[in-house]
Coordinates of C-alpha atoms and ligand atoms in Angstrom, one line a residue:
M892 CA 8.4 -20.2 -22.9
S893 CA 8.1 -16.5 -22.4
K894 CA 11.3 -14.4 -22.9
P895 CA 12.0 -11.9 -20.2
K896 CA 10.4 -8.5 -20.8
D897 CA 12.1 -5.4 -20.1
N898 CA 10.2 -3.8 -17.1
P899 CA 11.1 -5.9 -14.2
M900 CA 7.9 -5.6 -12.3
D901 CA 6.4 -7.4 -16.0
N902 CA 8.7 -10.3 -15.2
I903 CA 7.9 -10.7 -11.6
L904 CA 4.1 -10.4 -12.3
S905 CA 4.3 -13.0 -15.1
L906 CA 6.4 -15.2 -13.3
A907 CA 4.4 -15.2 -10.7
K908 CA 1.1 -16.0 -12.6
R909 CA 2.7 -18.6 -14.5
R910 CA 4.4 -20.7 -12.2
G911 CA 1.6 -20.1 -9.2
F912 CA 3.0 -18.2 -6.9
V913 CA 0.2 -15.5 -7.2
F914 CA -3.1 -15.6 -8.8
P915 CA -5.5 -12.5 -9.0
G916 CA -8.4 -13.2 -6.4
S917 CA -11.5 -14.6 -7.7
E918 CA -10.4 -14.4 -11.2
I919 CA -13.0 -16.4 -12.8
Y920 CA -15.8 -13.7 -11.5
G921 CA -13.4 -10.9 -13.0
G922 CA -11.3 -10.4 -9.6
L923 CA -12.2 -8.2 -6.8
A924 CA -10.1 -5.0 -6.9
N925 CA -6.6 -6.0 -6.0
S926 CA -6.9 -9.1 -3.9
W927 CA -4.3 -11.7 -4.6
D928 CA -4.5 -15.6 -3.9
Y929 CA -0.9 -17.4 -3.6
G930 CA -0.8 -20.7 -5.1
P931 CA 0.5 -23.6 -4.6
V932 CA 4.5 -22.7 -5.0
G933 CA 3.5 -19.3 -3.6
S934 CA 1.8 -20.5 -0.5
L935 CA 4.9 -22.8 0.1
L936 CA 7.2 -19.7 -0.2
K937 CA 4.9 -17.8 2.5
K938 CA 4.9 -20.5 4.7
N939 CA 8.6 -20.7 4.6
I940 CA 9.2 -17.4 5.4
K941 CA 6.8 -17.4 8.3
D942 CA 8.3 -20.4 9.8
L943 CA 11.6 -19.2 9.3
W944 CA 10.5 -15.6 11.2
W945 CA 8.6 -17.7 14.1
K946 CA 11.8 -20.1 14.3
M947 CA 14.4 -16.8 14.3
F948 CA 12.4 -14.5 16.8
V949 CA 10.3 -16.7 18.9
E950 CA 11.5 -20.3 19.3
S951 CA 15.2 -19.6 19.1
R952 CA 15.0 -16.8 21.7
E953 CA 14.1 -17.2 25.7
D954 CA 12.7 -13.6 25.9
V955 CA 10.1 -13.7 23.3
V956 CA 6.7 -15.7 23.6
G957 CA 4.1 -16.0 20.7
I958 CA 0.1 -15.5 20.4
D959 CA -2.2 -15.8 17.9
A960 CA -5.5 -13.8 18.4
S961 CA -8.7 -13.0 17.0
L962 CA -8.8 -11.2 13.9
L963 CA -12.2 -9.4 15.2
M964 CA -11.5 -7.5 18.6
N965 CA -13.9 -5.7 21.0
T966 CA -14.8 -2.3 19.5
K967 CA -13.4 -0.4 22.7
V968 CA -10.0 -2.0 21.8
W969 CA -10.1 0.5 18.5
E970 CA -11.3 3.4 20.5
A971 CA -8.5 3.2 23.4
S972 CA -5.9 2.8 20.9
G973 CA -7.0 5.6 19.0
H974 CA -7.3 3.8 15.5
L975 CA -11.4 4.9 15.6
K976 CA -10.1 8.8 16.0
E977 CA -6.7 8.7 13.8
F978 CA -6.2 5.9 11.8
S979 CA -6.7 7.4 8.8
D980 CA -5.1 8.8 5.4
P981 CA -6.0 12.1 3.8
L982 CA -8.3 11.5 0.3
V983 CA -8.9 13.7 -2.6
E984 CA -11.5 13.4 -5.3
C985 CA -10.6 14.5 -9.1
K986 CA -13.5 16.8 -9.6
K987 CA -13.5 15.8 -13.5
C988 CA -13.1 11.7 -13.6
H989 CA -14.2 11.6 -9.9
G990 CA -11.1 9.1 -9.0
R991 CA -10.2 9.1 -5.4
F992 CA -6.5 9.4 -4.1
R993 CA -4.5 9.5 -1.5
E994 CA -3.4 12.9 -1.0
D995 CA 0.4 12.0 0.4
N996 CA 0.7 9.7 -2.7
L997 CA 0.3 12.1 -5.7
E998 CA 3.2 13.1 -7.4
G999 CA 2.6 17.0 -9.0
D1000 CA -0.9 18.6 -9.4
K1001 CA -2.2 16.4 -12.2
C1002 CA -4.9 13.6 -11.8
P1003 CA -3.2 10.0 -12.2
S1004 CA -6.5 9.0 -14.1
C1005 CA -7.5 11.6 -16.3
G1006 CA -4.4 13.7 -16.3
E1007 CA -6.7 17.0 -15.4
K1008 CA -4.7 19.6 -13.7
E1009 CA -5.3 21.4 -10.2
S1010 CA -8.7 19.2 -10.3
F1011 CA -8.7 18.2 -6.6
T1012 CA -11.0 18.7 -4.1
E1013 CA -9.9 19.7 -0.6
A1014 CA -8.2 16.5 1.3
K1015 CA -10.4 14.9 3.9
Q1016 CA -9.5 12.4 6.4
F1017 CA -10.8 9.0 5.6
N1018 CA -10.6 6.3 8.3
L1019 CA -9.2 3.1 7.0
M1020 CA -10.8 0.6 9.7
L1021 CA -12.9 -2.1 7.6
K1022 CA -16.4 -2.9 9.2
T1023 CA -18.3 -6.0 9.3
F1024 CA -21.3 -7.1 11.7
L1025 CA -21.2 -9.6 14.1
G1026 CA -25.2 -11.6 14.4
P1027 CA -28.0 -11.5 12.2
A1028 CA -29.1 -7.7 12.9
E1029 CA -27.1 -5.4 11.1
E1030 CA -27.2 -2.4 13.5
E1031 CA -24.7 -0.2 15.1
A1032 CA -24.6 -2.2 18.0
N1033 CA -23.2 -5.2 16.4
Q1034 CA -20.7 -3.7 14.2
V1035 CA -17.2 -4.9 14.8
Y1036 CA -13.5 -4.0 12.9
F1037 CA -11.2 -6.1 11.4
R1038 CA -7.9 -5.5 13.2
P1039 CA -5.6 -2.9 11.0
E1040 CA -2.7 -4.4 12.8
T1041 CA -1.4 -7.4 14.8
A1042 CA 0.1 -5.3 17.2
Q1043 CA -2.8 -4.3 19.4
A1044 CA -3.6 -7.8 20.5
M1045 CA 0.1 -7.9 22.4
F1046 CA -1.2 -4.9 24.7
V1047 CA -4.3 -6.4 25.2
D1048 CA -3.4 -10.0 26.2
F1049 CA -0.5 -8.4 28.1
K1050 CA -1.8 -9.4 31.8
N1051 CA -3.1 -13.0 30.7
V1052 CA 0.9 -13.4 28.9
L1053 CA 2.1 -12.3 32.3
Q1054 CA 0.0 -14.5 34.6
T1055 CA 0.5 -17.6 32.2
T1056 CA 4.7 -17.6 31.6
R1057 CA 7.9 -16.6 33.4
V1058 CA 8.5 -13.8 31.3
K1059 CA 10.7 -11.0 32.7
V1060 CA 11.2 -7.4 31.4
P1061 CA 12.7 -6.8 29.0
F1062 CA 10.6 -9.6 27.0
G1063 CA 8.6 -9.7 23.7
I1064 CA 5.1 -11.0 22.8
A1065 CA 5.0 -11.9 18.8
Q1066 CA 2.3 -12.6 16.6
M1067 CA 1.8 -13.1 13.1
G1068 CA -1.2 -12.9 10.9
K1069 CA -4.0 -11.2 8.9
A1070 CA -4.6 -7.3 9.1
F1071 CA -7.0 -5.4 7.1
R1072 CA -7.1 -1.7 6.1
N1073 CA -9.4 0.0 3.7
E1074 CA -6.7 1.3 1.7
I1075 CA -7.7 4.3 -0.8
T1076 CA -5.5 3.1 -3.3
P1077 CA -4.5 -0.2 -3.2
G1078 CA -2.0 -1.6 -6.1
N1079 CA 1.3 -2.5 -7.1
F1080 CA 0.6 -6.2 -6.9
I1081 CA 0.8 -7.3 -3.1
F1082 CA 2.7 -4.4 -2.1
R1083 CA -0.4 -2.8 -1.1
T1084 CA -3.7 -4.6 -0.6
R1085 CA -7.0 -4.2 1.7
E1086 CA -6.3 -7.7 3.2
F1087 CA -2.4 -8.4 4.1
E1088 CA -0.3 -10.3 6.5
Q1089 CA 2.0 -9.1 9.1
M1090 CA 4.8 -10.3 11.4
E1091 CA 4.8 -8.2 14.7
I1092 CA 6.7 -8.0 18.1
E1093 CA 6.0 -5.8 21.1
Y1094 CA 9.2 -5.6 23.2
F1095 CA 8.4 -4.6 26.7
V1096 CA 11.7 -2.8 28.1
K1097 CA 12.3 -0.2 31.1
E1098 CA 12.1 3.0 29.8
K1099 CA 15.6 4.0 30.7
E1100 CA 16.8 0.9 28.6
W1101 CA 14.8 2.1 25.7
A1102 CA 17.7 3.4 23.3
E1103 CA 20.1 -0.1 23.5
H1104 CA 16.9 -2.5 22.7
F1105 CA 16.2 -0.1 19.7
E1106 CA 19.8 -0.6 18.3
H1107 CA 19.2 -4.5 18.8
W1108 CA 16.3 -4.9 17.1
R1109 CA 17.4 -2.5 14.1
Q1110 CA 20.2 -5.0 13.9
A1111 CA 18.1 -7.9 14.3
M1112 CA 16.1 -6.5 11.3
W1113 CA 19.1 -6.5 9.3
Q1114 CA 20.0 -10.2 10.2
W1115 CA 16.3 -11.3 9.1
M1116 CA 16.9 -9.6 5.5
E1117 CA 20.1 -11.5 4.9
A1118 CA 18.6 -14.7 6.2
V1119 CA 15.5 -14.6 4.1
G1120 CA 17.3 -13.5 0.9
I1121 CA 16.5 -9.5 0.6
D1122 CA 19.1 -7.7 -1.5
E1123 CA 20.5 -5.4 1.5
K1124 CA 22.0 -2.9 -1.3
M1125 CA 18.3 -2.4 -2.1
V1126 CA 17.3 -1.8 1.6
H1127 CA 17.7 2.0 3.1
E1128 CA 17.3 3.1 6.5
L1129 CA 14.8 6.4 6.7
E1130 CA 14.9 8.0 10.2
I1131 CA 11.6 9.7 10.4
P1132 CA 12.1 13.2 11.4
D1133 CA 10.4 14.9 14.4
G1134 CA 7.1 16.2 13.7
E1135 CA 6.4 13.5 10.9
R1136 CA 6.5 10.7 13.5
A1137 CA 3.1 9.4 15.4
H1138 CA 2.7 11.6 17.6
Y1139 CA 3.4 9.1 20.3
S1140 CA 6.6 7.6 18.9
K1141 CA 10.1 8.8 20.1
R1142 CA 12.0 7.1 17.5
T1143 CA 11.0 5.6 14.1
I1144 CA 13.1 3.9 11.0
D1145 CA 11.1 2.8 8.0
F1146 CA 13.3 0.4 5.8
E1147 CA 12.5 1.0 2.6
F1148 CA 13.0 -0.9 -0.6
D1149 CA 14.0 -0.4 -4.1
Y1150 CA 11.0 -2.1 -5.7
P1151 CA 10.6 -1.7 -9.5
F1152 CA 8.0 1.1 -9.0
G1153 CA 10.1 3.2 -6.7
R1154 CA 11.6 3.2 -3.3
K1155 CA 9.1 2.8 -0.6
E1156 CA 8.5 1.1 3.0
L1157 CA 8.9 -2.3 3.4
Y1158 CA 9.2 -2.6 7.3
G1159 CA 9.3 -0.2 10.3
L1160 CA 10.5 0.1 13.8
A1161 CA 9.2 2.1 16.2
Y1162 CA 9.6 3.5 19.7
R1163 CA 6.2 3.5 21.1
T1164 CA 6.7 4.5 24.9
D1165 CA 4.1 3.3 27.0
F1166 CA 1.3 4.8 24.9
D1167 CA -0.7 1.6 24.2
L1168 CA -0.4 0.1 27.6
K1169 CA -1.4 3.7 29.1
N1170 CA -4.3 3.8 26.9
H1171 CA -5.4 0.4 27.3
E1172 CA -5.1 0.5 31.0
K1173 CA -7.5 3.8 30.8
G1174 CA -10.0 2.0 28.5
S1175 CA -10.4 -1.1 30.3
G1176 CA -10.1 -0.1 33.7
Q1177 CA -7.6 -2.8 34.4
N1178 CA -4.1 -2.6 36.2
L1179 CA -1.8 -3.5 33.4
K1180 CA 1.6 -2.7 35.3
Y1181 CA 4.5 -5.3 35.4
R1182 CA 6.0 -5.9 39.1
D1183 CA 9.7 -6.3 38.8
P1184 CA 10.1 -9.3 40.8
E1185 CA 13.6 -8.5 42.7
T1186 CA 12.4 -4.7 43.5
N1187 CA 8.9 -5.4 43.9
E1188 CA 8.2 -1.8 41.7
E1189 CA 5.3 -1.6 39.9
F1190 CA 5.6 0.3 36.5
L1191 CA 4.4 0.1 32.3
P1192 CA 6.9 -1.2 30.7
H1193 CA 7.9 0.9 27.5
V1194 CA 7.8 -0.6 24.1
I1195 CA 10.0 -1.4 21.0
E1196 CA 8.1 -2.3 18.1
P1197 CA 9.5 -4.0 15.0
T1198 CA 7.0 -4.7 12.1
W1199 CA 7.4 -6.7 8.9
G1200 CA 5.1 -6.9 6.0
V1201 CA 4.7 -10.7 4.9
D1202 CA 3.7 -9.7 1.0
R1203 CA 6.1 -7.2 1.1
T1204 CA 8.5 -9.5 2.6
I1205 CA 7.6 -11.8 -0.6
L1206 CA 7.4 -9.2 -3.3
A1207 CA 11.2 -7.7 -1.8
V1208 CA 12.4 -11.6 -1.9
L1209 CA 11.4 -12.2 -5.7
V1210 CA 12.7 -8.9 -6.6
S1211 CA 15.9 -9.8 -4.7
A1212 CA 16.0 -13.4 -6.2
Y1213 CA 15.1 -13.1 -10.1
T1214 CA 18.1 -13.4 -11.8
E1215 CA 18.7 -13.7 -15.9
D1216 CA 21.7 -15.7 -16.9
G1217 CA 21.7 -15.6 -21.0
D1218 CA 18.3 -16.9 -21.6
R1219 CA 18.1 -18.8 -18.4
V1220 CA 15.9 -17.5 -15.5
F1221 CA 16.2 -18.5 -12.0
L1222 CA 15.3 -17.8 -8.6
K1223 CA 18.3 -17.3 -6.5
L1224 CA 16.2 -17.8 -3.3
P1225 CA 17.9 -19.1 -0.1
P1226 CA 17.3 -22.8 0.1
R1227 CA 15.8 -22.4 3.3
I1228 CA 12.7 -20.8 1.9
A1229 CA 12.7 -22.0 -1.5
P1230 CA 9.3 -24.1 -1.8
Y1231 CA 10.9 -27.1 -3.0
K1232 CA 14.6 -28.1 -1.5
A1233 CA 14.9 -30.4 -4.6
M1234 CA 13.3 -31.8 -7.6
I1235 CA 13.4 -35.9 -8.0
S1236 CA 12.8 -37.5 -11.4
P1237 CA 13.5 -40.7 -13.3
L1238 CA 15.3 -39.8 -16.8
L1239 CA 13.1 -41.1 -18.5
A1240 CA 9.3 -41.4 -17.8
N1241 CA 8.7 -44.8 -19.5
K1242 CA 11.4 -46.9 -18.0
P1243 CA 9.6 -48.5 -15.4
E1244 CA 13.3 -49.3 -13.5
L1245 CA 14.1 -45.9 -13.3
V1246 CA 11.0 -44.4 -12.1
K1247 CA 10.8 -47.0 -9.3
M1248 CA 14.2 -46.4 -8.1
A1249 CA 13.1 -42.3 -8.3
K1250 CA 9.9 -43.0 -6.6
E1251 CA 11.5 -44.7 -3.6
I1252 CA 14.1 -42.0 -2.9
F1253 CA 11.0 -39.6 -3.4
D1254 CA 9.2 -41.4 -0.6
D1255 CA 12.0 -41.7 1.5
L1256 CA 13.1 -37.9 1.6
K1257 CA 9.9 -36.5 1.6
T1258 CA 8.9 -37.4 4.9
E1259 CA 11.6 -34.5 5.8
F1260 CA 12.0 -32.0 2.9
S1261 CA 9.4 -30.7 0.7
L1262 CA 10.0 -32.0 -2.9
A1263 CA 8.7 -31.7 -6.2
W1264 CA 8.5 -35.0 -8.5
D1265 CA 8.6 -34.0 -12.6
D1266 CA 8.9 -36.7 -15.1
R1267 CA 7.2 -34.7 -17.9
G1268 CA 9.1 -33.5 -21.0
N1269 CA 13.0 -33.9 -21.4
I1270 CA 15.5 -32.9 -18.4
G1271 CA 16.4 -29.6 -20.1
K1272 CA 12.5 -28.5 -19.6
R1273 CA 12.4 -30.1 -16.0
Y1274 CA 15.1 -28.0 -15.1
Y1275 CA 13.7 -24.9 -16.6
A1276 CA 10.7 -24.8 -14.9
Q1277 CA 12.4 -25.6 -11.4
D1278 CA 15.0 -22.9 -11.9
E1279 CA 11.9 -20.4 -12.3
I1280 CA 10.4 -21.4 -8.9
G1281 CA 14.0 -21.6 -7.1
T1282 CA 14.6 -25.2 -6.5
P1283 CA 18.1 -25.6 -5.4
Y1284 CA 18.8 -28.9 -6.6
C1285 CA 17.4 -31.3 -9.2
I1286 CA 18.4 -35.1 -8.3
T1287 CA 17.9 -37.7 -11.3
V1288 CA 17.9 -41.2 -11.3
D1289 CA 19.4 -42.6 -15.0
F1290 CA 20.6 -46.2 -15.8
D1291 CA 23.8 -45.6 -14.0
S1292 CA 22.1 -44.9 -10.9
L1293 CA 20.8 -48.6 -11.0
E1294 CA 24.4 -50.0 -11.3
N1295 CA 26.2 -48.0 -9.0
K1296 CA 23.5 -46.2 -6.6
E1297 CA 24.3 -42.9 -7.3
V1298 CA 22.5 -39.8 -8.4
T1299 CA 23.2 -36.6 -10.4
I1300 CA 22.7 -33.6 -8.6
R1301 CA 22.4 -30.3 -10.5
D1302 CA 22.9 -27.3 -8.6
R1303 CA 20.4 -24.2 -9.4
D1304 CA 22.5 -21.4 -9.5
T1305 CA 25.8 -22.7 -11.4
G1306 CA 24.0 -25.2 -13.4
T1307 CA 27.0 -27.7 -12.4
Q1308 CA 26.3 -31.5 -12.0
S1309 CA 27.4 -34.1 -9.5
R1310 CA 27.2 -37.8 -8.6
V1311 CA 26.3 -38.4 -5.4
P1312 CA 25.8 -42.0 -3.5
I1313 CA 21.7 -42.2 -3.0
N1314 CA 22.5 -43.1 0.7
E1315 CA 24.2 -39.4 1.2
L1316 CA 21.4 -37.7 -0.2
R1317 CA 19.8 -37.1 3.1
T1318 CA 22.7 -35.8 4.8
F1319 CA 23.5 -33.6 1.3
L1320 CA 19.7 -32.0 1.5
R1321 CA 20.3 -31.6 5.3
T1322 CA 23.7 -29.7 5.4
G1323 CA 23.2 -28.1 2.2
V1324 CA 19.6 -26.7 3.2
W1325 CA 18.8 -26.9 6.9
G1326 CA 22.3 -26.9 7.8
E1327 CA 23.1 -23.8 6.4
A1328 CA 19.8 -22.4 8.1
H1329 CA 21.2 -23.1 11.4
S1330 CA 24.5 -21.8 11.1
Q1331 CA 22.6 -18.6 10.5
K1332 CA 21.2 -18.0 13.9
Ligands
LIG77 P1 2.3 2.9 4.3 O1 3.1 3.8 4.5 O2 3.2 2.2 3.3 O3 0.9 3.0 4.3 P2 2.4 2.0 7.0 O4 3.4 2.7 7.5 O5 0.8 2.8 7.0 O6 2.6 2.1 5.4 P3 2.6 0.2 9.2 O7 1.2 0.8 9.5 O8 3.9 0.9 9.7 O9 2.5 0.7 7.5 O10 2.5 -1.3 9.0 C1 3.4 -2.2 9.0 C2 4.2 -2.9 8.1 O11 2.6 -3.7 7.6 C3 4.6 -1.9 7.0 O12 5.8 -2.0 7.2 C4 4.2 -3.2 5.6 O13 5.4 -3.7 5.4 C5 2.8 -3.9 6.1 N1 1.9 -3.3 5.3 C6 1.0 -2.1 5.5 N2 0.0 -1.8 5.1 C7 -0.2 -2.8 4.1 C8 -0.8 -2.9 3.1 N3 -2.0 -2.1 2.5 N4 -0.5 -4.1 2.5 C9 0.4 -4.8 2.3 N5 1.3 -4.8 3.4 C10 1.1 -3.2 4.4

């Protein structure tokens, strides 16, 4: 068991690796630059976060529908959206060590790699679109791009959504999934990678109502952060001033988080006007206007875009949840996103009657809850392991359980233990875990 180190990022990295949250990608082959794999516990955490988002913003609302589009889209999409021309970062190269860096991320005039002063070349724009080829011939004609954001599919599928659903402005189209960017300097663990996941909503409104919807989504993003367990004291809104916003945006707020490596972007909220639909109308030659069913008026809706990075959410959640209490390290994850809602274990693994009873409880509850089973070592070690992956409750069957049909439940945050009748466990886990989740909405 490793003792916590002083550097908070090292603590998170070491916990993530030893408990199976996140592994370096392709590790047995020496890795692949800044790629990461979510392990058994991390993939559960990620799934729970994405499920919560979908429940909160799609299933619980009448005004948002979801889509799940292809990662590869027609190149004309990226011509129309401006990504092929504009989606670039300023790249500089150190003349001494030939390291390449994003100019706007540099601090001072020293090369972050070799320390040489004023050694940078002039910045040139480097396009972040990631290319691949479809079909057997590697020629220009077959070249396509992986999507750099999930957002454009919501505009490209806008007409199909209008024709197949009963949505009326104001309404949103939501999507979550992978996006790819050929980042110049990926790094800081899962903060900046070339392959990552986003959760995005394009919310279509009447132009004159944009400000009130912007405010609604600003509040909704704060509610999300509370629900997912991001420490609100570590989040700061940054109003992007005129001249620094993307040219089509009339208002943008970045939500920044105090990561161990500094205050940087977590989420974004932008008013994108009718820029995207207008460009896709032009690019595709199709009419993408919305017809108001009451007035019969046709218009291009304006768009409010709240955007969330899944991987940055996971990082912010881990940083917020990481708690040291004396020698004890635990993740104070909200039960609704914890990889396991409870651990079930027999006090002793070599007592068949205890194992049998614990197994029956496990089999009965596992149809409804994600559960961990652990019968290794002593109970203290099992608690230690579950604390580190944020399991809210540890349920133990002991000799008394055989007599009085009660088990011990140990609470992750307080360490307190209570006795609960076995036939009340399901309700306990529902109200303690899912009951809480429902009351948030
Ligand atoms: P940055 O300024 O950090 O490069 P951005 O402003 O380009 O970010 P957006 O285009 O607004 O980011 O993307 C929306 C969200 O997607 C971000 O708020 C972030 O959570 C996530 N995201 C963007 N790029 C990456 C990346 N390379 N790795 C992980 N997550 C990312």
